[in-house]
Tab-separated table of C-alpha atoms in Angstrom:
chain	number	residue	atom	x	y	z
V	1135	UNK	CA	-7.237	-6.566	15.361
V	1136	UNK	CA	-6.902	-5.111	11.857
V	1137	UNK	CA	-5.080	-7.420	9.409
V	1138	UNK	CA	-1.404	-6.609	8.898
V	1139	UNK	CA	-0.526	-5.185	5.511
V	1140	UNK	CA	2.711	-4.418	3.745
V	1141	UNK	CA	4.124	-1.970	1.242
V	1142	UNK	CA	5.086	-4.461	-1.442
V	1143	UNK	CA	7.808	-3.589	-3.937
V	1144	UNK	CA	6.432	-4.270	-7.411
V	1145	UNK	CA	9.799	-5.287	-8.859
V	1146	UNK	CA	10.886	-8.538	-7.161
V	1147	UNK	CA	14.435	-9.513	-6.454
V	1148	UNK	CA	15.740	-12.286	-8.675
V	1149	UNK	CA	17.601	-15.108	-6.969
V	1150	UNK	CA	21.233	-15.418	-8.049
V	1151	UNK	CA	21.947	-18.056	-10.653
V	1152	UNK	CA	24.156	-21.024	-9.939
V	1153	UNK	CA	27.737	-20.850	-11.192
V	1154	UNK	CA	30.227	-23.495	-12.242
V	1155	UNK	CA	31.946	-23.065	-8.889
V	1156	UNK	CA	28.848	-24.128	-6.971
V	1157	UNK	CA	29.558	-27.371	-5.203
V	1158	UNK	CA	25.911	-28.237	-4.591
V	1159	UNK	CA	23.214	-28.361	-7.277
V	1160	UNK	CA	20.252	-26.071	-6.928
V	1161	UNK	CA	17.344	-27.541	-5.002
V	1162	UNK	CA	14.536	-28.137	-7.487
V	1163	UNK	CA	12.104	-28.442	-4.568
V	1164	UNK	CA	12.927	-24.942	-3.306
V	1165	UNK	CA	9.961	-22.536	-3.300
V	1166	UNK	CA	9.432	-20.490	-6.444
V	1167	UNK	CA	8.844	-17.315	-4.447
V	1168	UNK	CA	9.886	-16.078	-1.031
V	1169	UNK	CA	8.827	-12.927	0.776
V	1170	UNK	CA	10.687	-11.000	3.476
V	1171	UNK	CA	7.918	-9.365	5.493
V	1172	UNK	CA	8.458	-5.855	6.837
V	1173	UNK	CA	5.787	-3.618	8.318
V	1174	UNK	CA	5.225	-0.105	6.924
V	1175	UNK	CA	6.920	2.240	6.370
V	1176	UNK	CA	9.498	-0.347	5.330
V	1177	UNK	CA	9.145	-2.083	1.969
V	1178	UNK	CA	8.602	-5.848	1.713
V	1179	UNK	CA	10.241	-7.539	-1.257
V	1180	UNK	CA	9.347	-10.691	-3.142
V	1181	UNK	CA	12.209	-12.871	-4.400
V	1182	UNK	CA	11.722	-14.971	-7.508
V	1183	UNK	CA	13.739	-18.176	-7.725
V	1184	UNK	CA	14.800	-19.487	-11.109
V	1185	UNK	CA	11.918	-21.972	-10.992
V	1186	UNK	CA	9.460	-19.055	-11.020
V	1187	UNK	CA	10.653	-17.889	-14.434
V	1188	UNK	CA	8.842	-19.294	-17.483
V	1189	UNK	CA	12.268	-19.730	-19.094
V	1190	UNK	CA	14.773	-20.452	-16.253
V	1191	UNK	CA	17.642	-20.546	-18.747
V	1192	UNK	CA	17.077	-16.864	-19.577
V	1193	UNK	CA	15.582	-15.356	-16.391
V	1194	UNK	CA	14.116	-11.878	-16.434
V	1195	UNK	CA	16.222	-9.515	-14.316
V	1196	UNK	CA	13.270	-7.223	-13.565
V	1197	UNK	CA	9.861	-8.960	-13.430
V	1198	UNK	CA	6.888	-6.883	-12.313
V	1199	UNK	CA	3.996	-7.428	-9.888
V	1200	UNK	CA	0.861	-6.316	-11.746
V	1201	UNK	CA	-1.751	-6.865	-9.051
V	1202	UNK	CA	-2.441	-8.400	-5.647
V	1203	UNK	CA	-5.374	-10.381	-4.340
V	1204	UNK	CA	-6.134	-12.536	-1.298
V	1205	UNK	CA	-3.305	-15.089	-1.078
V	1206	UNK	CA	-2.039	-14.393	-4.594
V	1207	UNK	CA	0.154	-12.001	-6.555
V	1208	UNK	CA	0.139	-11.614	-10.331
V	1209	UNK	CA	3.514	-10.963	-11.968
V	1210	UNK	CA	4.717	-10.444	-15.518
V	1211	UNK	CA	7.981	-12.086	-16.590
V	1212	UNK	CA	9.807	-11.513	-19.827
V	1213	UNK	CA	12.800	-13.405	-21.181
V	1214	UNK	CA	16.311	-11.964	-20.910
V	1215	UNK	CA	17.479	-9.520	-22.112
V	1216	UNK	CA	13.961	-8.018	-21.914
V	1217	UNK	CA	12.151	-6.916	-18.734
V	1218	UNK	CA	8.677	-7.609	-17.362
V	1219	UNK	CA	8.793	-4.158	-15.742
V	1220	UNK	CA	8.420	-2.410	-19.061
V	1221	UNK	CA	5.789	0.319	-19.261
V	1222	UNK	CA	3.935	1.835	-22.169
V	1223	UNK	CA	3.154	0.143	-25.482
V	1224	UNK	CA	4.868	-3.219	-25.801
V	1225	UNK	CA	4.051	-4.037	-29.421
V	1226	UNK	CA	7.709	-3.980	-30.414
V	1227	UNK	CA	8.814	-6.449	-27.711
V	1228	UNK	CA	8.424	-10.216	-27.267
V	1229	UNK	CA	5.297	-11.337	-25.444
V	1230	UNK	CA	5.633	-11.474	-21.673
V	1231	UNK	CA	4.430	-14.344	-19.522
V	1232	UNK	CA	2.074	-14.079	-16.547
V	1233	UNK	CA	2.805	-16.009	-13.357
V	1234	UNK	CA	0.661	-16.168	-10.218
V	1235	UNK	CA	2.387	-16.526	-6.833
V	1236	UNK	CA	-0.100	-18.299	-4.572
V	1237	UNK	CA	-0.564	-20.583	-1.578
V	1238	UNK	CA	1.625	-18.515	0.709
V	1239	UNK	CA	2.960	-20.150	3.848
V	1240	UNK	CA	5.537	-19.428	6.508
V	1241	UNK	CA	9.183	-20.282	5.925
V	1242	UNK	CA	11.700	-21.666	8.385
V	1243	UNK	CA	13.357	-18.268	8.753
V	1244	UNK	CA	11.539	-15.810	10.998
V	1245	UNK	CA	9.706	-13.072	9.146
V	1246	UNK	CA	9.740	-14.877	5.809
V	1247	UNK	CA	7.145	-16.607	3.683
V	1248	UNK	CA	7.131	-18.819	0.612
V	1249	UNK	CA	4.764	-19.327	-2.312
V	1250	UNK	CA	4.313	-21.579	-5.313
V	1251	UNK	CA	4.305	-20.377	-8.928
V	1252	UNK	CA	1.438	-21.057	-11.312
V	1253	UNK	CA	1.907	-20.244	-14.981
V	1254	UNK	CA	-1.013	-18.476	-16.654
V	1255	UNK	CA	-1.722	-19.750	-20.188
V	1256	UNK	CA	-0.091	-17.580	-22.838
V	1257	UNK	CA	-2.332	-15.908	-25.358
V	1258	UNK	CA	-2.732	-17.723	-28.680
V	1259	UNK	CA	-1.490	-16.048	-31.835
V	1260	UNK	CA	-5.038	-15.010	-32.759
V	1261	UNK	CA	-5.397	-12.930	-29.558
V	1262	UNK	CA	-3.536	-9.599	-29.386
V	1263	UNK	CA	-0.664	-9.498	-26.902
V	1264	UNK	CA	-0.781	-7.466	-23.693
V	1265	UNK	CA	-0.549	-3.826	-24.667
V	1266	UNK	CA	0.441	-2.303	-21.304
V	1267	UNK	CA	1.334	-3.768	-17.918
V	1268	UNK	CA	-0.752	-0.971	-16.363
V	1269	UNK	CA	-3.873	-2.326	-18.061
V	1270	UNK	CA	-3.864	-5.848	-16.570
V	1271	UNK	CA	-5.832	-6.574	-13.400
V	1272	UNK	CA	-6.529	-9.501	-11.109
V	1273	UNK	CA	-9.645	-10.295	-9.110
V	1274	UNK	CA	-9.452	-13.241	-6.735
V	1275	UNK	CA	-12.185	-15.353	-5.157
V	1276	UNK	CA	-12.148	-17.952	-2.407
V	1277	UNK	CA	-9.023	-16.591	-0.689
V	1278	UNK	CA	-7.061	-16.833	-3.898
V	1279	UNK	CA	-8.151	-20.355	-4.868
V	1280	UNK	CA	-9.766	-18.915	-7.976
V	1281	UNK	CA	-9.165	-15.761	-9.980
V	1282	UNK	CA	-9.846	-13.859	-13.169
V	1283	UNK	CA	-7.121	-11.933	-14.983
V	1284	UNK	CA	-8.311	-9.269	-17.389
V	1285	UNK	CA	-6.878	-6.631	-19.698
V	1286	UNK	CA	-8.861	-3.757	-21.187
V	1287	UNK	CA	-7.727	-2.361	-24.538
V	1288	UNK	CA	-9.207	0.810	-26.009
V	1289	UNK	CA	-8.407	2.097	-29.483
V	1290	UNK	CA	-8.468	5.852	-29.941
V	1291	UNK	CA	-11.480	6.878	-32.015
V	1292	UNK	CA	-13.268	3.524	-31.678
V	1293	UNK	CA	-16.738	3.053	-30.215
V	1294	UNK	CA	-15.754	-0.429	-29.031
V	1295	UNK	CA	-13.461	-1.645	-26.248
V	1296	UNK	CA	-11.824	-5.077	-26.095
V	1297	UNK	CA	-11.775	-7.092	-22.882
V	1298	UNK	CA	-9.407	-10.080	-22.680
V	1299	UNK	CA	-9.957	-12.530	-19.833
V	1300	UNK	CA	-8.656	-15.816	-18.513
V	1301	UNK	CA	-10.328	-17.734	-15.632
V	1302	UNK	CA	-8.282	-20.044	-13.444
V	1303	UNK	CA	-9.041	-23.652	-14.277
V	1304	UNK	CA	-11.172	-22.773	-17.333
V	1305	UNK	CA	-8.844	-22.973	-20.308
V	1306	UNK	CA	-7.378	-20.072	-22.232
V	1307	UNK	CA	-8.059	-16.438	-22.990
V	1308	UNK	CA	-11.356	-15.152	-24.324
V	1309	UNK	CA	-12.075	-11.819	-25.973
V	1310	UNK	CA	-15.266	-9.789	-25.467
V	1311	UNK	CA	-16.113	-6.608	-27.340
V	1312	UNK	CA	-17.790	-3.950	-25.190
V	1313	UNK	CA	-19.315	-0.558	-25.885
V	1314	UNK	CA	-16.777	2.205	-25.277
V	1315	UNK	CA	-18.449	4.661	-22.849
V	1316	UNK	CA	-15.749	7.341	-22.908
V	1317	UNK	CA	-17.357	10.764	-23.439
V	1318	UNK	CA	-14.876	11.657	-26.157
V	1319	UNK	CA	-13.064	9.107	-28.267
V	1320	UNK	CA	-10.678	11.485	-29.978
V	1321	UNK	CA	-8.191	11.053	-27.154
V	1322	UNK	CA	-5.749	8.384	-26.011
V	1323	UNK	CA	-6.700	6.276	-22.969
V	1324	UNK	CA	-3.471	5.869	-20.956
V	1325	UNK	CA	-3.729	2.987	-18.444
V	1326	UNK	CA	-2.378	3.890	-15.018
V	1327	UNK	CA	-3.278	0.733	-13.105
V	1328	UNK	CA	-6.105	-1.593	-12.079
V	1329	UNK	CA	-7.690	-2.358	-8.702
V	1330	UNK	CA	-10.419	-4.796	-7.672
V	1331	UNK	CA	-13.359	-3.865	-5.473
V	1332	UNK	CA	-16.792	-5.341	-4.769
V	1333	UNK	CA	-16.485	-8.040	-7.429
V	1334	UNK	CA	-15.475	-5.582	-10.152
V	1335	UNK	CA	-12.267	-4.433	-11.803
V	1336	UNK	CA	-11.497	-0.719	-12.022
V	1337	UNK	CA	-9.082	0.465	-14.724
V	1338	UNK	CA	-7.896	4.029	-14.336
V	1339	UNK	CA	-6.238	6.750	-16.346
V	1340	UNK	CA	-4.827	9.156	-13.748
V	1341	UNK	CA	-5.422	12.125	-16.042
V	1342	UNK	CA	-8.983	11.284	-17.004
V	1343	UNK	CA	-11.078	8.828	-14.972
V	1344	UNK	CA	-12.028	5.242	-14.160
V	1345	UNK	CA	-13.583	2.457	-16.254
V	1346	UNK	CA	-15.225	-0.475	-14.475
V	1347	UNK	CA	-17.067	-3.712	-15.211
V	1348	UNK	CA	-17.906	-7.092	-13.706
V	1349	UNK	CA	-15.391	-9.539	-15.238
V	1350	UNK	CA	-17.355	-12.616	-14.157
V	1351	UNK	CA	-20.313	-12.160	-16.514
V	1352	UNK	CA	-20.335	-12.872	-20.247
V	1353	UNK	CA	-21.074	-9.422	-21.675
V	1354	UNK	CA	-20.491	-6.850	-18.937
V	1355	UNK	CA	-21.386	-3.172	-19.237
V	1356	UNK	CA	-18.377	-0.863	-19.130
V	1357	UNK	CA	-19.036	2.231	-16.997
V	1358	UNK	CA	-16.976	5.441	-16.944
V	1359	UNK	CA	-16.440	7.761	-13.953
V	1360	UNK	CA	-14.645	11.022	-14.721
V	1361	UNK	CA	-12.140	12.255	-12.122
V	1362	UNK	CA	-13.691	14.533	-9.480
V	1363	UNK	CA	-14.150	18.284	-9.823
V	1364	UNK	CA	-11.721	19.818	-12.267
V	1365	UNK	CA	-9.078	17.118	-11.779
V	1366	UNK	CA	-9.443	15.643	-15.281
V	1367	UNK	CA	-6.783	16.948	-17.669
V	1368	UNK	CA	-7.225	18.008	-21.271
V	1369	UNK	CA	-4.186	15.984	-22.335
V	1370	UNK	CA	-3.050	12.406	-21.615
V	1371	UNK	CA	-1.226	11.648	-18.377
V	1372	UNK	CA	2.468	12.560	-18.246
V	1373	UNK	CA	4.872	9.742	-17.364
V	1374	UNK	CA	5.511	11.146	-13.863
V	1375	UNK	CA	1.840	11.457	-12.825
V	1376	UNK	CA	2.161	8.494	-10.409
V	1377	UNK	CA	4.387	10.701	-8.249
V	1378	UNK	CA	1.465	12.969	-7.351
V	1379	UNK	CA	-1.734	10.959	-7.908
V	1380	UNK	CA	-3.047	7.528	-7.029
V	1381	UNK	CA	-6.312	5.607	-7.178
V	1382	UNK	CA	-6.638	2.814	-4.644
V	1383	UNK	CA	-8.959	0.870	-2.355
V	1384	UNK	CA	-9.214	1.860	1.303
V	1385	UNK	CA	-11.784	0.608	3.838
V	1386	UNK	CA	-13.746	-1.033	1.029
V	1387	UNK	CA	-14.103	2.165	-1.029
V	1388	UNK	CA	-12.444	3.558	-4.145
V	1389	UNK	CA	-10.239	6.557	-3.311
V	1390	UNK	CA	-8.455	9.198	-5.353
V	1391	UNK	CA	-5.563	11.000	-3.642
V	1392	UNK	CA	-3.534	13.864	-5.059
V	1393	UNK	CA	-0.755	16.292	-4.206
V	1394	UNK	CA	-1.572	19.555	-5.956
V	1395	UNK	CA	1.282	22.081	-6.082
V	1396	UNK	CA	0.747	25.828	-6.172
V	1397	UNK	CA	3.139	27.552	-8.502
V	1398	UNK	CA	3.378	30.858	-6.625
V	1399	UNK	CA	5.394	29.575	-3.640
V	1400	UNK	CA	8.005	26.992	-2.623
V	1401	UNK	CA	5.511	24.236	-1.872
V	1402	UNK	CA	4.031	25.210	1.489
V	1403	UNK	CA	0.670	25.981	-0.149
V	1404	UNK	CA	0.542	22.678	-2.012
V	1405	UNK	CA	-2.537	20.685	-1.018
V	1406	UNK	CA	-3.118	17.012	-0.329
V	1407	UNK	CA	-6.673	15.956	-1.112
V	1408	UNK	CA	-8.663	12.762	-0.724
V	1409	UNK	CA	-11.816	11.858	-2.679
V	1410	UNK	CA	-14.169	8.863	-2.334
V	1411	UNK	CA	-16.325	7.441	-5.136
V	1412	UNK	CA	-19.844	6.634	-3.928
V	1413	UNK	CA	-23.154	5.859	-5.604
V	1414	UNK	CA	-23.712	9.417	-6.832
V	1415	UNK	CA	-20.158	10.494	-7.666
V	1416	UNK	CA	-16.979	11.653	-5.986
V	1417	UNK	CA	-17.031	13.137	-2.496
V	1418	UNK	CA	-14.123	15.172	-1.145
V	1419	UNK	CA	-13.061	13.858	2.268
V	1420	UNK	CA	-10.422	16.488	3.019
V	1421	UNK	CA	-7.953	18.957	1.550
V	1422	UNK	CA	-4.946	19.947	3.689
V	1423	UNK	CA	-1.914	22.167	3.179
V	1424	UNK	CA	1.486	20.540	2.926
V	1425	UNK	CA	2.932	23.504	4.843
V	1426	UNK	CA	0.882	22.566	7.917
V	1427	UNK	CA	2.591	19.165	7.952
V	1428	UNK	CA	6.002	20.803	7.616
V	1429	UNK	CA	5.319	22.928	10.673
V	1430	UNK	CA	4.380	20.001	12.926
V	1431	UNK	CA	6.907	18.987	15.570
V	1432	UNK	CA	7.038	15.392	14.393
V	1433	UNK	CA	7.915	16.414	10.843
V	1434	UNK	CA	10.676	18.672	12.126
V	1435	UNK	CA	12.117	15.735	14.093
V	1436	UNK	CA	12.504	13.724	10.883
V	1437	UNK	CA	14.986	16.307	9.536
V	1438	UNK	CA	13.445	15.877	6.096
V	1439	UNK	CA	13.566	18.917	3.824
V	1440	UNK	CA	10.537	21.112	3.194
V	1441	UNK	CA	9.992	19.812	-0.307
V	1442	UNK	CA	6.984	18.379	-2.122
V	1443	UNK	CA	7.258	14.601	-1.628
V	1444	UNK	CA	6.352	11.681	-3.860
V	1445	UNK	CA	2.894	10.253	-3.126
V	1446	UNK	CA	3.551	6.585	-2.351
V	1447	UNK	CA	0.197	5.080	-1.368
V	1448	UNK	CA	-2.805	5.281	0.965
V	1449	UNK	CA	-3.118	2.890	3.887
V	1450	UNK	CA	-5.769	0.286	2.968
V	1451	UNK	CA	-7.128	0.612	6.531
V	1452	UNK	CA	-7.215	4.387	7.065
V	1453	UNK	CA	-7.885	7.065	4.393
V	1454	UNK	CA	-6.248	9.700	6.603
V	1455	UNK	CA	-2.915	7.845	6.613
V	1456	UNK	CA	-0.927	8.527	3.448
V	1457	UNK	CA	2.640	7.440	2.795
V	1458	UNK	CA	5.119	9.736	1.076
V	1459	UNK	CA	8.758	9.515	0.031
V	1460	UNK	CA	11.577	12.059	0.215
V	1461	UNK	CA	15.274	11.355	-0.233
V	1462	UNK	CA	14.427	7.630	-0.503
V	1463	UNK	CA	12.830	7.670	2.968
V	1464	UNK	CA	9.196	6.575	3.251
V	1465	UNK	CA	7.055	8.068	5.989
V	1466	UNK	CA	3.385	7.894	6.943
V	1467	UNK	CA	1.360	11.007	7.735
V	1468	UNK	CA	-2.092	11.429	9.228
V	1469	UNK	CA	-2.912	14.182	6.762
V	1470	UNK	CA	-5.956	15.450	8.643
V	1471	UNK	CA	-4.025	15.972	11.878
V	1472	UNK	CA	-0.804	16.992	10.039
V	1473	UNK	CA	1.195	14.493	12.121
V	1474	UNK	CA	3.967	12.146	11.003
V	1475	UNK	CA	2.950	8.710	12.280
V	1476	UNK	CA	5.682	6.455	10.915
V	1477	UNK	CA	9.204	7.216	9.789
V	1478	UNK	CA	12.359	5.228	9.128
V	1479	UNK	CA	15.624	7.067	8.690
V	1480	UNK	CA	17.195	4.557	6.327
V	1481	UNK	CA	16.419	4.527	2.606
V	1482	UNK	CA	13.823	2.168	1.214
V	1483	UNK	CA	15.116	-1.038	-0.363
V	1484	UNK	CA	13.347	-1.008	-3.719
V	1485	UNK	CA	15.133	-2.970	-6.409
V	1486	UNK	CA	17.458	-0.711	-8.419
V	1487	UNK	CA	16.263	-0.438	-12.005
V	1488	UNK	CA	18.233	0.717	-15.058
V	1489	UNK	CA	16.126	3.894	-15.083
V	1490	UNK	CA	15.226	6.473	-12.378
V	1491	UNK	CA	12.745	4.976	-9.939
V	1492	UNK	CA	10.557	6.713	-7.361
V	1493	UNK	CA	8.626	4.977	-4.598
V	1494	UNK	CA	5.301	5.836	-6.259
V	1495	UNK	CA	2.331	3.516	-6.771
V	1496	UNK	CA	3.918	2.461	-10.053
V	1497	UNK	CA	6.639	0.701	-8.059
V	1498	UNK	CA	4.869	-0.268	-4.819
V	1499	UNK	CA	1.406	-1.443	-3.812
V	1500	UNK	CA	-0.441	-2.039	-0.554
V	1501	UNK	CA	-1.125	-5.729	0.129
V	1502	UNK	CA	-3.072	-7.097	3.077
V	1503	UNK	CA	-1.289	-10.255	4.132
V	1504	UNK	CA	-3.167	-13.569	3.747
V	1505	UNK	CA	-4.609	-14.747	7.058
V	1506	UNK	CA	-2.432	-17.877	7.436
V	1507	UNK	CA	0.632	-15.802	6.678
V	1508	UNK	CA	-0.314	-12.985	9.050
V	1509	UNK	CA	-1.027	-15.438	11.866
V	1510	UNK	CA	2.043	-17.607	11.368
V	1511	UNK	CA	4.728	-15.003	10.858
V	1512	UNK	CA	6.576	-13.467	13.806
V	1513	UNK	CA	6.471	-10.052	12.122
V	1514	UNK	CA	9.233	-7.790	13.351
V	1515	UNK	CA	8.281	-4.659	15.242
V	1516	UNK	CA	10.971	-2.050	14.879
V	1517	UNK	CA	12.184	-0.364	18.052
V	1518	UNK	CA	13.983	2.753	16.908
V	1519	UNK	CA	15.479	4.991	19.608
V	1520	UNK	CA	14.878	2.336	22.270
V	1521	UNK	CA	15.806	4.474	25.302
V	1522	UNK	CA	13.314	7.180	24.387
V	1523	UNK	CA	10.737	4.517	23.644
V	1524	UNK	CA	11.108	2.791	27.046
V	1525	UNK	CA	11.082	6.133	28.812
V	1526	UNK	CA	7.848	7.262	27.159
V	1527	UNK	CA	6.071	3.973	27.871
V	1528	UNK	CA	7.264	4.002	31.463
V	1529	UNK	CA	5.655	7.425	31.891
V	1530	UNK	CA	2.530	6.215	30.079
V	1531	UNK	CA	2.226	3.193	32.394
V	1532	UNK	CA	2.735	5.388	35.451
V	1533	UNK	CA	0.002	7.814	34.376
V	1534	UNK	CA	-2.251	4.901	33.518
V	1535	UNK	CA	-1.772	3.188	36.888
V	1536	UNK	CA	-2.103	6.322	38.997
V	1537	UNK	CA	-4.799	8.157	37.053
V	1538	UNK	CA	-7.127	5.214	36.550
V	1539	UNK	CA	-6.865	3.771	40.038
V	1540	UNK	CA	-10.325	2.621	41.051
V	1541	UNK	CA	-11.824	3.601	37.652
V	1542	UNK	CA	-12.260	0.185	36.070
V	1543	UNK	CA	-14.680	1.522	33.473
V	1544	UNK	CA	-12.094	3.969	32.060
V	1545	UNK	CA	-8.923	3.639	29.983
V	1546	UNK	CA	-6.186	6.099	29.034
V	1547	UNK	CA	-6.263	7.269	25.411
V	1548	UNK	CA	-2.998	6.154	23.830
V	1549	UNK	CA	-3.246	8.638	20.963
V	1550	UNK	CA	-3.939	11.629	23.219
V	1551	UNK	CA	-0.861	10.803	25.300
V	1552	UNK	CA	1.639	10.105	22.507
V	1553	UNK	CA	0.404	12.614	19.941
V	1554	UNK	CA	-0.769	15.513	22.075
V	1555	UNK	CA	0.918	14.920	25.441
V	1556	UNK	CA	-2.454	14.835	27.182
V	1557	UNK	CA	-3.731	12.601	29.974
V	1558	UNK	CA	-7.243	11.731	28.758
V	1559	UNK	CA	-9.265	9.070	30.596
V	1560	UNK	CA	-11.994	7.736	28.307
V	1561	UNK	CA	-14.873	5.430	29.123
V	1562	UNK	CA	-13.969	2.008	27.743
V	1563	UNK	CA	-17.231	1.638	25.855
V	1564	UNK	CA	-16.619	4.984	24.166
V	1565	UNK	CA	-12.946	4.593	23.173
V	1566	UNK	CA	-13.631	3.854	19.504
V	1567	UNK	CA	-15.971	6.861	19.167
V	1568	UNK	CA	-13.464	9.068	21.024
V	1569	UNK	CA	-10.615	8.141	18.647
V	1570	UNK	CA	-12.783	8.472	15.564
V	1571	UNK	CA	-14.166	11.837	16.645
V	1572	UNK	CA	-11.055	13.522	18.064
V	1573	UNK	CA	-8.223	11.856	16.155
V	1574	UNK	CA	-10.168	11.210	12.931
V	1575	UNK	CA	-9.195	7.540	12.930
V	1576	UNK	CA	-10.385	4.435	14.755
V	1577	UNK	CA	-6.728	3.409	14.992
V	1578	UNK	CA	-5.386	-0.083	15.620
V	1579	UNK	CA	-6.897	-2.062	18.493
V	1580	UNK	CA	-4.534	-3.732	20.970
V	1581	UNK	CA	-4.447	-7.489	20.384
V	1582	UNK	CA	-4.845	-8.230	24.107
V	1583	UNK	CA	-8.312	-9.650	24.736
V	1584	UNK	CA	-10.382	-7.132	26.672
V	1585	UNK	CA	-8.029	-4.178	26.111
V	1586	UNK	CA	-9.754	-1.242	24.390
V	1587	UNK	CA	-6.611	0.850	23.735
V	1588	UNK	CA	-6.306	2.051	20.157
V	1589	UNK	CA	-3.019	3.287	18.693
V	1590	UNK	CA	-2.396	5.449	15.646
V	1591	UNK	CA	-0.263	2.811	13.875
V	1592	UNK	CA	0.082	-0.946	13.895
V	1593	UNK	CA	3.604	-0.568	15.253
V	1594	UNK	CA	2.401	1.558	18.176
V	1595	UNK	CA	-0.331	-0.944	18.950
V	1596	UNK	CA	2.391	-3.596	19.131
V	1597	UNK	CA	4.519	-1.422	21.419
V	1598	UNK	CA	1.549	-0.818	23.727
V	1599	UNK	CA	0.933	-4.564	23.912
V	1600	UNK	CA	4.620	-5.217	24.620
V	1601	UNK	CA	5.071	-2.652	27.409
V	1602	UNK	CA	1.625	-2.820	29.014
V	1603	UNK	CA	0.791	-6.522	28.793
V	1604	UNK	CA	3.919	-8.586	28.122
V	1605	UNK	CA	6.327	-7.527	30.904
V	1606	UNK	CA	7.129	-9.917	33.763
V	1607	UNK	CA	5.835	-7.374	36.273
V	1608	UNK	CA	2.889	-5.018	35.844
V	1609	UNK	CA	4.883	-2.418	37.756
V	1610	UNK	CA	8.097	-2.754	35.734
V	1611	UNK	CA	8.043	1.004	35.166
V	1612	UNK	CA	8.540	1.835	38.878
V	1613	UNK	CA	12.168	0.641	39.200
V	1614	UNK	CA	12.935	2.040	35.760
V	1615	UNK	CA	11.734	5.552	36.677
V	1616	UNK	CA	13.375	5.341	40.105
V	1617	UNK	CA	16.669	4.478	38.425
V	1618	UNK	CA	16.305	7.534	36.186
V	1619	UNK	CA	15.231	9.827	38.997
V	1620	UNK	CA	11.641	10.274	37.849
V	1621	UNK	CA	9.680	8.059	40.225
């Protein structure tokens, strides 16, 4: 089964400070970080205890998660009254402090996890301070037991770039000067974020392109990849560009996704495109009209307005599944099939900041849960509209039992039934190819050993497992349908 992942809010909650009225002293042995795990499209939030702050006497109200790796999260903390979640040039502010949350484990409370805090050495006075939180990346090795943190700084007009690195367990920061490969240097490089892939770090400017190098070698070559087609802009990225563009890792490949509005209509002709960077350049995977999503039955059932949404992120497991936000609701769409796959009516629970905040990639990131955490947590599976849900699965089980009777080599396609209302028996050995070919996704495999059913979302795979494999009676659906007059 595919590893669970979460939409992680990049601004953690900060645990409340003790007051004079507290009768019990704070527990110094309490975990530095805790995590309330929620499956997409909900947002999971990290909570930082006072012990996580480099200066617990003046805790930062709004620290910021810079990057995620296997079993570790890199955060920036400032000292009150300043914030770690401060974007743009930070030369006029006190130096922030980097803290790694690592060694995640399950907590006593269901659906929660804890982690320890590890302080990253501060930069010495001779090394320039971090220029932008969007320019700092993390690459982890050995399931988070080791890591490299790196910042890339580029001066406008210079033929050199400066790479600042610190290796876990190997002392302090080192600086390396690299050749600046940007095709024109008479322009500002505006960091938009950093991702790690295939042993390299990839810094991106969402208006221009991607810079990459191997941070593990002494003098790495810095390579530039311009954005695909005509997507590079002539001017630096505007502050709101994260609302419509993102660069991320999905299925082990670097992806560029974009919502492109058309200015001659009300948004129905806006396009959503996906590009993949391969060995020879960018390849367009698809380009779909937003209006086609609006016209789908599942979108209409959400009651969301026909407005251009905020681009939240791309599922790390499926390039067709993109998450958007409208009216503080996050929903997942299979863009190729124009179908809403996941939707929660309530607003997301991102931490309220002193400035306007959208659920873009600047404020959330996709994080695949560490294996021990994923295995040990009883992750909640939401059951919205339970009566409709039971009714649909009762009909699914009936069709499955009656239509496949005597056909042990066949299975009913879950996606055909729930997305298209079709009864489609598929040969078990060909289920993966069927889903990939017809539904443009391999989907999520049922966790039951021997079951070949694949669902469009992790939640639906869990529902299939619950209703088809975990009931006391295999024929539970018969009395249910008889009771409702549909036997």
